Short mmCIF file of C-alpha atoms in Angstrom, two decimals:
data_model
loop_
_atom_site.label_atom_id
_atom_site.label_comp_id
_atom_site.label_asym_id
_atom_site.label_seq_id
_atom_site.Cartn_x
_atom_site.Cartn_y
_atom_site.Cartn_z
CA MET A 1228 0.39 0.08 0.04
CA SER A 1229 1.51 2.80 -0.52
CA LEU A 1230 0.61 6.02 1.90
CA LEU A 1231 1.54 8.78 -1.35
CA SER A 1232 -1.07 7.61 -3.86
CA ASP A 1233 -3.99 5.81 -1.44
CA ILE A 1234 -6.06 9.70 -0.42
CA SER A 1235 -8.55 10.37 -2.97
CA GLU A 1236 -8.88 12.67 -6.28
CA ALA A 1237 -10.01 15.36 -3.96
CA LEU A 1238 -6.81 15.81 -2.68
CA SER A 1239 -4.55 14.79 -5.13
CA ASP A 1240 -4.30 14.14 -8.57
CA PHE A 1241 -2.27 10.61 -9.60
CA GLU A 1242 -3.13 10.25 -12.83
CA SER A 1243 -2.61 13.19 -14.75
CA GLY A 1244 -0.78 15.78 -12.60
CA GLY A 1245 1.24 13.33 -10.15
CA VAL A 1246 1.04 15.57 -7.31
CA VAL A 1247 0.60 15.26 -2.92
CA ARG A 1248 -2.05 17.72 -0.80
CA LEU A 1249 0.60 18.26 2.92
CA THR A 1250 -0.66 20.30 4.56
CA HIS A 1251 1.71 22.32 7.22
CA PHE A 1252 0.09 22.62 10.37
CA SER A 1253 1.97 26.01 12.29
CA HIS A 1254 1.75 28.16 15.46
CA VAL A 1255 2.54 30.98 12.97
CA ASP A 1256 -0.18 33.57 10.69
CA GLY A 1257 1.02 34.62 7.64
CA LEU A 1258 3.28 31.91 6.34
CA THR A 1259 4.04 32.27 2.31
CA GLU A 1260 6.22 30.03 2.32
CA ILE A 1261 7.60 26.51 4.68
CA ASP A 1262 12.01 26.39 5.06
CA PRO A 1263 13.47 23.25 6.63
CA GLU A 1264 16.67 25.99 7.63
CA LYS A 1265 14.19 28.16 9.78
CA MET A 1266 13.15 26.57 13.11
CA PHE A 1267 9.61 26.68 14.62
CA SER A 1268 6.90 27.14 12.21
CA GLY A 1269 5.53 23.99 13.11
CA ALA A 1270 4.29 22.13 16.01
CA ASP A 1271 7.65 20.07 17.14
CA ARG A 1272 10.13 22.79 17.22
CA SER A 1273 12.18 21.21 19.90
CA ASN A 1274 12.12 18.33 17.47
CA ARG A 1275 13.96 20.18 14.95
CA GLU A 1276 15.89 21.96 16.88
CA ILE A 1277 17.44 18.78 18.73
CA ARG A 1278 18.19 17.47 15.63
CA SER A 1279 19.81 20.75 13.51
CA ILE A 1280 21.70 21.49 16.92
CA THR A 1281 23.02 18.38 16.83
CA GLY A 1282 23.77 17.57 13.50
CA LYS A 1283 22.93 14.59 12.75
CA THR A 1284 20.16 14.52 10.47
CA PHE A 1285 19.06 17.07 7.58
CA PRO A 1286 17.31 20.51 8.42
CA ARG A 1287 13.40 19.25 7.67
CA ALA A 1288 9.79 20.55 8.03
CA TYR A 1289 7.55 18.53 8.64
CA PHE A 1290 3.80 17.50 6.24
CA GLY A 1291 0.14 16.06 7.21
CA VAL A 1292 -0.41 13.84 3.36
CA GLY A 1293 -4.33 12.92 3.00
CA VAL A 1294 -5.44 15.27 6.46
CA GLY A 1295 -9.65 14.88 6.38
CA GLU A 1296 -8.88 11.37 4.52
CA GLU A 1297 -9.85 8.35 5.51
CA GLY A 1298 -6.25 6.78 6.79
CA GLY A 1299 -4.90 10.18 6.83
CA TYR A 1300 -3.16 12.40 8.68
CA ARG A 1301 -5.10 12.52 11.71
CA LYS A 1302 -5.51 16.77 12.51
CA GLU A 1303 -7.10 16.19 15.79
CA ARG A 1304 -4.85 14.41 17.08
CA ALA A 1305 -2.05 16.28 16.34
CA LEU A 1306 -1.33 20.11 17.36
CA LYS A 1307 -3.53 22.40 19.58
CA ASP A 1308 -1.01 25.02 19.55
CA ALA A 1309 -0.68 25.25 16.17
CA PRO A 1310 -4.30 26.78 14.58
CA TYR A 1311 -3.18 27.53 11.18
CA GLU A 1312 -2.93 25.70 8.30
CA TYR A 1313 -0.35 25.84 5.24
CA THR A 1314 -1.10 23.74 1.60
CA VAL A 1315 1.46 22.63 -1.26
CA ASP A 1316 0.74 19.73 -3.78
CA TYR A 1317 3.87 18.62 -4.29
CA PRO A 1318 5.43 16.43 -6.81
CA ALA A 1319 4.36 12.76 -5.16
CA LYS A 1320 7.82 11.61 -7.31
CA ARG A 1321 10.15 13.93 -6.12
CA ILE A 1322 9.31 12.41 -2.05
CA TYR A 1323 10.42 8.50 -0.84
CA ASP A 1324 7.49 6.02 0.43
CA MET A 1325 8.97 4.09 3.05
CA ASN A 1326 5.75 2.20 3.34
CA ILE A 1327 6.52 0.39 -0.35
CA ASP A 1328 9.82 1.15 -0.54
CA PRO A 1329 9.58 1.53 -5.11
CA ASP A 1330 13.65 1.92 -5.47
CA GLY A 1331 14.26 -0.63 -2.25
CA LEU A 1332 16.34 1.73 -0.69
CA LYS A 1333 15.38 0.40 2.72
CA GLU A 1334 18.31 -2.67 2.26
CA GLU A 1335 21.15 -0.20 1.11
CA ILE A 1336 19.79 1.39 4.43
CA GLY A 1337 19.64 -1.52 6.40
CA LYS A 1338 23.42 -2.96 5.35
CA GLN A 1339 24.96 0.96 6.07
CA GLN A 1340 23.59 1.07 9.52
CA ASP A 1341 24.41 -1.74 10.18
CA ALA A 1342 28.41 -1.21 9.16
CA ALA A 1343 28.47 2.15 11.63
CA ARG A 1344 27.15 -0.31 14.71
CA ASP A 1345 29.88 -2.66 14.06
CA ALA A 1346 32.13 0.14 13.51
CA HIS A 1347 30.90 1.21 17.16
CA PRO A 1348 33.39 0.34 19.55
CA ASN A 1349 30.36 -0.64 21.92
CA LYS A 1350 27.81 -1.71 19.24
CA ILE A 1351 25.33 0.41 19.41
CA LEU A 1352 23.93 3.39 16.46
CA SER A 1353 22.27 5.99 18.54
CA PRO A 1354 18.41 7.12 16.73
CA ASP A 1355 19.67 9.95 15.65
CA GLU A 1356 22.27 8.17 13.50
CA ARG A 1357 20.06 5.56 11.75
CA VAL A 1358 17.81 8.79 10.90
CA ARG A 1359 20.65 10.44 9.23
CA ILE A 1360 21.83 7.50 7.91
CA MET A 1361 18.37 7.19 6.16
CA ASP A 1362 17.64 10.46 4.79
CA THR A 1363 21.32 10.92 3.17
CA VAL A 1364 20.37 7.50 1.29
CA VAL A 1365 17.11 8.29 -0.15
CA HIS A 1366 18.46 12.67 -0.29
CA ALA A 1367 20.86 11.12 -2.54
CA LYS A 1368 18.71 9.44 -4.76
CA GLY A 1369 17.39 12.63 -5.95
CA TYR A 1370 14.31 13.08 -3.75
CA HIS A 1371 13.15 15.54 -1.26
CA GLY A 1372 11.82 14.38 1.51
CA ILE A 1373 9.79 10.92 3.15
CA ALA A 1374 6.75 9.58 3.08
CA PHE A 1375 5.48 7.51 6.10
CA ASP A 1376 2.66 6.41 8.35
CA ASN A 1377 3.60 8.14 11.39
CA PRO A 1378 1.63 5.75 14.53
CA SER A 1379 0.52 8.96 16.22
CA PHE A 1380 -0.29 11.00 13.43
CA GLY A 1381 -1.08 8.80 10.25
CA GLN A 1382 0.24 9.62 6.61
CA SER A 1383 2.95 12.01 7.17
CA CYS A 1384 6.01 13.19 5.70
CA TYR A 1385 9.22 15.91 6.04
CA LEU A 1386 10.79 17.31 2.94
CA TRP A 1387 14.63 18.92 3.43
CA VAL A 1388 13.18 20.95 0.34
CA LYS A 1389 11.80 25.11 1.41
CA VAL A 1390 8.16 24.98 -0.36
CA LYS A 1391 5.57 27.58 -0.90
CA VAL A 1392 2.14 27.31 0.62
CA GLU A 1393 -0.70 29.03 0.93
CA GLN A 1394 -2.73 29.75 4.33
CA VAL A 1395 -5.70 27.86 4.31
CA GLN A 1396 -8.36 30.35 5.55
#
């Protein structure tokens, strides 16, 4: 099952346009773009700040996929402190869907993670290091971000690139 293609035609048009509707929830009013390099627009401010400080993962901006759709991002679970919504229709082919793993990248990611773990004196690999390796492999293939099923919120993705957005009124 593909996270990026299992949402309704109302939100995405894969047959003719190949886009997926992404929604960013924010506590900031009046944004025109979401830039992963600029922290604090989303509700996940502290997580991204920590990742940025440690330098172990690429800066990222989070989005809901299929907001309001059956099986999509569950807006009500998220973001009590983020009353503003911003949307962008983004090319689905630029977002790597980890559920279906279309390019078989999970195997390469696993190999690199195993090698990093084996190289560590205590044979451990931190969660941030695992994510950094995953991001590096996917980014190297030309993708702009990763889609995944968040256990708390539903269909989600993050992008490493800045995007122009429209505020939902």
